[in-house]
PDB file of C-alpha atoms in Angstrom:
ATOM      1  CA  UNK R   1      89.565  65.022  84.760  1.00 44.00           C
ATOM      2  CA  UNK R   2      88.694  61.485  83.716  1.00 42.00           C
ATOM      3  CA  UNK R   3      90.782  59.642  81.138  1.00 41.00           C
ATOM      4  CA  UNK R   4      88.909  59.459  77.826  1.00 44.00           C
ATOM      5  CA  UNK R   5      88.676  55.657  77.826  1.00 41.00           C
ATOM      6  CA  UNK R   6      87.827  55.139  81.523  1.00 40.00           C
ATOM      7  CA  UNK R   7      84.140  54.538  80.876  1.00 44.00           C
ATOM      8  CA  UNK R   8      83.221  56.540  83.989  1.00 50.00           C
ATOM      9  CA  UNK R   9      80.934  59.495  83.571  1.00 59.00           C
ATOM     10  CA  UNK R  10      81.867  62.904  84.913  1.00 61.00           C
ATOM     11  CA  UNK R  11      79.436  65.549  86.083  1.00 61.00           C
ATOM     12  CA  UNK R  12      76.911  66.724  83.500  1.00 61.00           C
ATOM     13  CA  UNK R  13      77.606  70.011  81.746  1.00 65.00           C
ATOM     14  CA  UNK R  14      75.601  73.174  82.090  1.00 73.00           C
ATOM     15  CA  UNK R  15      73.033  74.544  84.468  1.00 80.00           C
ATOM     16  CA  UNK R  16      71.735  71.200  85.691  1.00 83.00           C
ATOM     17  CA  UNK R  17      74.806  70.583  87.808  1.00 83.00           C
ATOM     18  CA  UNK R  18      74.654  74.057  89.364  1.00 87.00           C
ATOM     19  CA  UNK R  19      70.986  73.526  90.155  1.00 89.00           C
ATOM     20  CA  UNK R  20      71.916  70.296  91.931  1.00 89.00           C
ATOM     21  CA  UNK R  21      74.701  72.046  93.869  1.00 90.00           C
ATOM     22  CA  UNK R  22      72.157  74.691  94.916  1.00 92.00           C
ATOM     23  CA  UNK R  23      69.620  72.033  95.983  1.00 93.00           C
ATOM     24  CA  UNK R  24      72.209  70.233  98.104  1.00 93.00           C
ATOM     25  CA  UNK R  25      73.236  73.614  99.570  1.00 95.00           C
ATOM     26  CA  UNK R  26      69.655  74.372 100.624  1.00 95.00           C
ATOM     27  CA  UNK R  27      69.246  70.828 101.966  1.00 94.00           C
ATOM     28  CA  UNK R  28      72.340  71.037 104.156  1.00 94.00           C
ATOM     29  CA  UNK R  29      71.424  74.546 105.337  1.00 95.00           C
ATOM     30  CA  UNK R  30      68.000  73.158 106.301  1.00 94.00           C
ATOM     31  CA  UNK R  31      69.595  70.702 108.724  1.00 94.00           C
ATOM     32  CA  UNK R  32      71.355  73.591 110.444  1.00 93.00           C
ATOM     33  CA  UNK R  33      68.241  75.785 110.431  1.00 93.00           C
ATOM     34  CA  UNK R  34      66.297  73.074 112.279  1.00 91.00           C
ATOM     35  CA  UNK R  35      68.847  73.081 115.079  1.00 89.00           C
ATOM     36  CA  UNK R  36      68.495  76.810 115.652  1.00 89.00           C
ATOM     37  CA  UNK R  37      64.801  76.609 116.513  1.00 86.00           C
ATOM     38  CA  UNK R  38      65.762  74.809 119.702  1.00 88.00           C
ATOM     39  CA  UNK R  39      68.251  77.538 120.591  1.00 88.00           C
ATOM     40  CA  UNK R  40      65.481  80.113 120.253  1.00 88.00           C
ATOM     41  CA  UNK R  41      62.991  78.240 122.479  1.00 88.00           C
ATOM     42  CA  UNK R  42      65.275  77.279 125.356  1.00 90.00           C
ATOM     43  CA  UNK R  43      63.999  80.109 127.561  1.00 88.00           C
ATOM     44  CA  UNK R  44      60.401  79.108 126.779  1.00 87.00           C
ATOM     45  CA  UNK R  45      61.199  75.491 127.611  1.00 89.00           C
ATOM     46  CA  UNK R  46      62.425  76.641 131.000  1.00 91.00           C
ATOM     47  CA  UNK R  47      59.479  78.941 131.671  1.00 89.00           C
ATOM     48  CA  UNK R  48      56.575  76.974 130.203  1.00 89.00           C
ATOM     49  CA  UNK R  49      57.733  73.376 130.549  1.00 92.00           C
ATOM     50  CA  UNK R  50      59.608  73.825 133.849  1.00 92.00           C
ATOM     51  CA  UNK R  51      62.795  72.325 132.402  1.00 94.00           C
ATOM     52  CA  UNK R  52      65.765  73.232 134.602  1.00 93.00           C
ATOM     53  CA  UNK R  53      69.048  74.239 132.978  1.00 93.00           C
ATOM     54  CA  UNK R  54      70.453  70.749 133.637  1.00 95.00           C
ATOM     55  CA  UNK R  55      67.723  69.204 131.461  1.00 95.00           C
ATOM     56  CA  UNK R  56      68.502  71.576 128.599  1.00 95.00           C
ATOM     57  CA  UNK R  57      72.186  70.688 128.941  1.00 95.00           C
ATOM     58  CA  UNK R  58      71.257  67.027 128.846  1.00 96.00           C
ATOM     59  CA  UNK R  59      69.304  67.606 125.613  1.00 96.00           C
ATOM     60  CA  UNK R  60      72.303  69.393 124.072  1.00 95.00           C
ATOM     61  CA  UNK R  61      74.719  66.664 125.127  1.00 97.00           C
ATOM     62  CA  UNK R  62      72.447  63.847 123.973  1.00 97.00           C
ATOM     63  CA  UNK R  63      71.913  65.445 120.577  1.00 96.00           C
ATOM     64  CA  UNK R  64      75.618  66.138 120.045  1.00 96.00           C
ATOM     65  CA  UNK R  65      76.779  62.676 121.150  1.00 98.00           C
ATOM     66  CA  UNK R  66      74.213  60.939 118.936  1.00 98.00           C
ATOM     67  CA  UNK R  67      75.014  63.282 116.043  1.00 97.00           C
ATOM     68  CA  UNK R  68      78.752  62.630 116.434  1.00 97.00           C
ATOM     69  CA  UNK R  69      78.333  58.863 116.662  1.00 97.00           C
ATOM     70  CA  UNK R  70      75.965  58.930 113.691  1.00 97.00           C
ATOM     71  CA  UNK R  71      78.538  60.823 111.607  1.00 96.00           C
ATOM     72  CA  UNK R  72      80.955  57.944 112.098  1.00 96.00           C
ATOM     73  CA  UNK R  73      78.599  55.603 110.262  1.00 96.00           C
ATOM     74  CA  UNK R  74      76.415  57.713 107.977  1.00 96.00           C
ATOM     75  CA  UNK R  75      78.957  57.918 105.161  1.00 92.00           C
ATOM     76  CA  UNK R  76      79.198  54.128 105.084  1.00 95.00           C
ATOM     77  CA  UNK R  77      75.417  53.825 105.168  1.00 97.00           C
ATOM     78  CA  UNK R  78      75.245  56.257 102.247  1.00 96.00           C
ATOM     79  CA  UNK R  79      77.848  54.302 100.291  1.00 95.00           C
ATOM     80  CA  UNK R  80      75.839  51.124 100.793  1.00 96.00           C
ATOM     81  CA  UNK R  81      72.291  52.397 100.199  1.00 97.00           C
ATOM     82  CA  UNK R  82      72.919  55.475  98.057  1.00 96.00           C
ATOM     83  CA  UNK R  83      73.972  58.911  99.231  1.00 95.00           C
ATOM     84  CA  UNK R  84      70.919  60.677  97.802  1.00 94.00           C
ATOM     85  CA  UNK R  85      68.540  58.199  99.404  1.00 96.00           C
ATOM     86  CA  UNK R  86      70.204  58.420 102.813  1.00 97.00           C
ATOM     87  CA  UNK R  87      70.368  62.228 102.687  1.00 96.00           C
ATOM     88  CA  UNK R  88      66.652  62.367 101.815  1.00 96.00           C
ATOM     89  CA  UNK R  89      65.872  59.992 104.684  1.00 97.00           C
ATOM     90  CA  UNK R  90      67.860  62.299 106.955  1.00 97.00           C
ATOM     91  CA  UNK R  91      65.843  65.328 105.812  1.00 96.00           C
ATOM     92  CA  UNK R  92      62.533  63.504 106.226  1.00 97.00           C
ATOM     93  CA  UNK R  93      63.579  62.071 109.597  1.00 97.00           C
ATOM     94  CA  UNK R  94      64.616  65.522 110.800  1.00 96.00           C
ATOM     95  CA  UNK R  95      61.228  66.933 109.781  1.00 95.00           C
ATOM     96  CA  UNK R  96      59.458  64.150 111.683  1.00 97.00           C
ATOM     97  CA  UNK R  97      61.610  64.663 114.796  1.00 96.00           C
ATOM     98  CA  UNK R  98      61.034  68.435 114.736  1.00 94.00           C
ATOM     99  CA  UNK R  99      57.281  67.891 114.359  1.00 94.00           C
ATOM    100  CA  UNK R 100      57.209  65.418 117.259  1.00 96.00           C
ATOM    101  CA  UNK R 101      59.265  67.686 119.529  1.00 93.00           C
ATOM    102  CA  UNK R 102      57.026  70.618 118.589  1.00 91.00           C
ATOM    103  CA  UNK R 103      53.864  68.612 119.225  1.00 94.00           C
ATOM    104  CA  UNK R 104      55.190  67.437 122.587  1.00 93.00           C
ATOM    105  CA  UNK R 105      56.068  70.992 123.626  1.00 91.00           C
ATOM    106  CA  UNK R 106      52.522  72.117 122.810  1.00 91.00           C
ATOM    107  CA  UNK R 107      50.986  69.357 124.929  1.00 92.00           C
ATOM    108  CA  UNK R 108      49.603  67.468 121.934  1.00 94.00           C
ATOM    109  CA  UNK R 109      51.362  64.177 122.757  1.00 92.00           C
ATOM    110  CA  UNK R 110      50.927  64.242 126.532  1.00 92.00           C
ATOM    111  CA  UNK R 111      50.090  66.706 129.275  1.00 94.00           C
ATOM    112  CA  UNK R 112      52.623  69.466 129.816  1.00 94.00           C
ATOM    113  CA  UNK R 113      54.655  69.188 133.021  1.00 94.00           C
ATOM    114  CA  UNK R 114      53.490  71.456 135.832  1.00 92.00           C
ATOM    115  CA  UNK R 115      56.527  71.234 138.105  1.00 92.00           C
ATOM    116  CA  UNK R 116      60.209  70.318 138.092  1.00 90.00           C
ATOM    117  CA  UNK R 117      59.645  66.657 139.018  1.00 93.00           C
ATOM    118  CA  UNK R 118      57.203  66.111 136.166  1.00 94.00           C
ATOM    119  CA  UNK R 119      59.559  68.012 133.866  1.00 94.00           C
ATOM    120  CA  UNK R 120      62.466  65.680 134.708  1.00 95.00           C
ATOM    121  CA  UNK R 121      60.288  62.608 134.209  1.00 95.00           C
ATOM    122  CA  UNK R 122      58.983  63.838 130.865  1.00 95.00           C
ATOM    123  CA  UNK R 123      62.439  64.969 129.778  1.00 95.00           C
ATOM    124  CA  UNK R 124      63.915  61.524 130.385  1.00 95.00           C
ATOM    125  CA  UNK R 125      61.052  59.474 128.941  1.00 96.00           C
ATOM    126  CA  UNK R 126      59.892  61.609 126.009  1.00 96.00           C
ATOM    127  CA  UNK R 127      62.216  64.429 125.012  1.00 95.00           C
ATOM    128  CA  UNK R 128      65.565  62.708 125.524  1.00 97.00           C
ATOM    129  CA  UNK R 129      64.751  59.796 123.170  1.00 97.00           C
ATOM    130  CA  UNK R 130      63.419  62.286 120.612  1.00 97.00           C
ATOM    131  CA  UNK R 131      66.618  64.351 120.810  1.00 96.00           C
ATOM    132  CA  UNK R 132      68.736  61.198 120.505  1.00 98.00           C
ATOM    133  CA  UNK R 133      66.818  60.117 117.397  1.00 98.00           C
ATOM    134  CA  UNK R 134      67.065  63.663 116.050  1.00 97.00           C
ATOM    135  CA  UNK R 135      70.855  63.588 116.392  1.00 96.00           C
ATOM    136  CA  UNK R 136      71.050  60.272 114.573  1.00 97.00           C
ATOM    137  CA  UNK R 137      68.818  61.286 111.648  1.00 97.00           C
ATOM    138  CA  UNK R 138      70.530  64.658 111.278  1.00 96.00           C
ATOM    139  CA  UNK R 139      73.894  62.899 111.049  1.00 97.00           C
ATOM    140  CA  UNK R 140      72.686  61.313 107.809  1.00 97.00           C
ATOM    141  CA  UNK R 141      72.836  64.689 106.089  1.00 94.00           C
ATOM    142  CA  UNK R 142      76.277  66.240 105.882  1.00 93.00           C
ATOM    143  CA  UNK R 143      78.518  63.359 104.737  1.00 94.00           C
ATOM    144  CA  UNK R 144      76.005  62.176 102.170  1.00 95.00           C
ATOM    145  CA  UNK R 145      75.260  65.647 100.821  1.00 95.00           C
ATOM    146  CA  UNK R 146      79.000  66.324 100.460  1.00 94.00           C
ATOM    147  CA  UNK R 147      79.338  63.102  98.500  1.00 93.00           C
ATOM    148  CA  UNK R 148      76.393  63.958  96.248  1.00 92.00           C
ATOM    149  CA  UNK R 149      77.661  67.500  95.685  1.00 91.00           C
ATOM    150  CA  UNK R 150      81.218  66.438  94.890  1.00 90.00           C
ATOM    151  CA  UNK R 151      79.891  64.142  92.184  1.00 87.00           C
ATOM    152  CA  UNK R 152      78.246  67.070  90.406  1.00 86.00           C
ATOM    153  CA  UNK R 153      81.369  69.250  90.270  1.00 87.00           C
ATOM    154  CA  UNK R 154      84.381  68.964  87.966  1.00 86.00           C
ATOM    155  CA  UNK R 155      87.518  67.832  89.798  1.00 87.00           C
ATOM    156  CA  UNK R 156      89.444  70.993  88.888  1.00 89.00           C
ATOM    157  CA  UNK R 157      86.805  73.226  90.557  1.00 88.00           C
ATOM    158  CA  UNK R 158      85.776  70.908  93.376  1.00 89.00           C
ATOM    159  CA  UNK R 159      87.878  72.598  96.081  1.00 91.00           C
ATOM    160  CA  UNK R 160      86.490  76.044  95.304  1.00 92.00           C
ATOM    161  CA  UNK R 161      82.879  74.904  94.973  1.00 91.00           C
ATOM    162  CA  UNK R 162      82.909  72.723  98.091  1.00 92.00           C
ATOM    163  CA  UNK R 163      84.683  75.495 100.004  1.00 93.00           C
ATOM    164  CA  UNK R 164      81.849  77.876  99.138  1.00 94.00           C
ATOM    165  CA  UNK R 165      79.306  75.103  99.706  1.00 93.00           C
ATOM    166  CA  UNK R 166      80.629  74.583 103.233  1.00 92.00           C
ATOM    167  CA  UNK R 167      79.031  77.888 104.255  1.00 94.00           C
ATOM    168  CA  UNK R 168      75.786  75.918 104.552  1.00 94.00           C
ATOM    169  CA  UNK R 169      76.222  75.693 108.320  1.00 92.00           C
ATOM    170  CA  UNK R 170      76.456  79.432 108.847  1.00 94.00           C
ATOM    171  CA  UNK R 171      73.683  80.148 106.342  1.00 95.00           C
ATOM    172  CA  UNK R 172      71.333  77.643 107.940  1.00 94.00           C
ATOM    173  CA  UNK R 173      72.121  78.882 111.436  1.00 93.00           C
ATOM    174  CA  UNK R 174      71.394  82.502 110.491  1.00 94.00           C
ATOM    175  CA  UNK R 175      68.158  81.683 108.683  1.00 94.00           C
ATOM    176  CA  UNK R 176      66.965  79.220 111.331  1.00 93.00           C
ATOM    177  CA  UNK R 177      67.558  81.563 114.254  1.00 92.00           C
ATOM    178  CA  UNK R 178      65.913  84.510 112.502  1.00 92.00           C
ATOM    179  CA  UNK R 179      62.854  82.508 111.475  1.00 92.00           C
ATOM    180  CA  UNK R 180      62.488  80.982 114.952  1.00 89.00           C
ATOM    181  CA  UNK R 181      62.861  84.390 116.607  1.00 88.00           C
ATOM    182  CA  UNK R 182      60.272  85.888 114.255  1.00 90.00           C
ATOM    183  CA  UNK R 183      57.789  83.112 114.995  1.00 87.00           C
ATOM    184  CA  UNK R 184      58.364  83.318 118.753  1.00 84.00           C
ATOM    185  CA  UNK R 185      57.781  87.059 118.759  1.00 84.00           C
ATOM    186  CA  UNK R 186      54.339  86.452 117.309  1.00 81.00           C
ATOM    187  CA  UNK R 187      55.101  87.232 113.681  1.00 63.00           C
ATOM    188  CA  UNK R 188      54.304  83.697 112.642  1.00 54.00           C
ATOM    189  CA  UNK R 189      51.315  83.241 114.908  1.00 50.00           C
ATOM    190  CA  UNK R 190      52.987  80.503 116.937  1.00 50.00           C
ATOM    191  CA  UNK R 191      54.428  81.614 120.208  1.00 50.00           C
ATOM    192  CA  UNK R 192      56.409  79.421 122.522  1.00 50.00           C
ATOM    193  CA  UNK R 193      55.639  76.025 124.027  1.00 54.00           C
ATOM    194  CA  UNK R 194      52.198  75.640 125.497  1.00 51.00           C
ATOM    195  CA  UNK R 195      50.859  78.820 123.869  1.00 50.00           C
TER     196      UNK R 195
END
């Protein structure tokens, strides 16, 4: 609770703040949902793009290292340039990275690899930089969305609300994996890489 003469404004009353909490919830869940598409297509990457298991492990490691390093700085970037702005840039950047990775896996950016040697070359020159950039832009989400959300919630309820809000990871993972599986099974008309 703010002292009456502090001059600082607390969260707005009413439904507007709960709408904002819901929007930040969906935004954070969206980051997690994007990650699950990759989990669903790993087998297709191996079969259609000839990526050996080591390449997929390299993608995972690259993403996680870049995501972790990005988390160290994204809160400071948000404090400097605005948490909402940085979180929105993270969402837009994630969409761009997912589109580029999807386009590459369909052969729209360059020819699909036909053997393991070409797969390694393409993995190192195209996919690895995309996964690194993806990790960095996705790291802009969580710290900045937490900051935005906490500003919309009264201090006496913040622990409860942010505790419930932290289920965004599980929610996004469940939705992302189910949507990706549905699309891969032909329900969304897509199919796997190269199809």
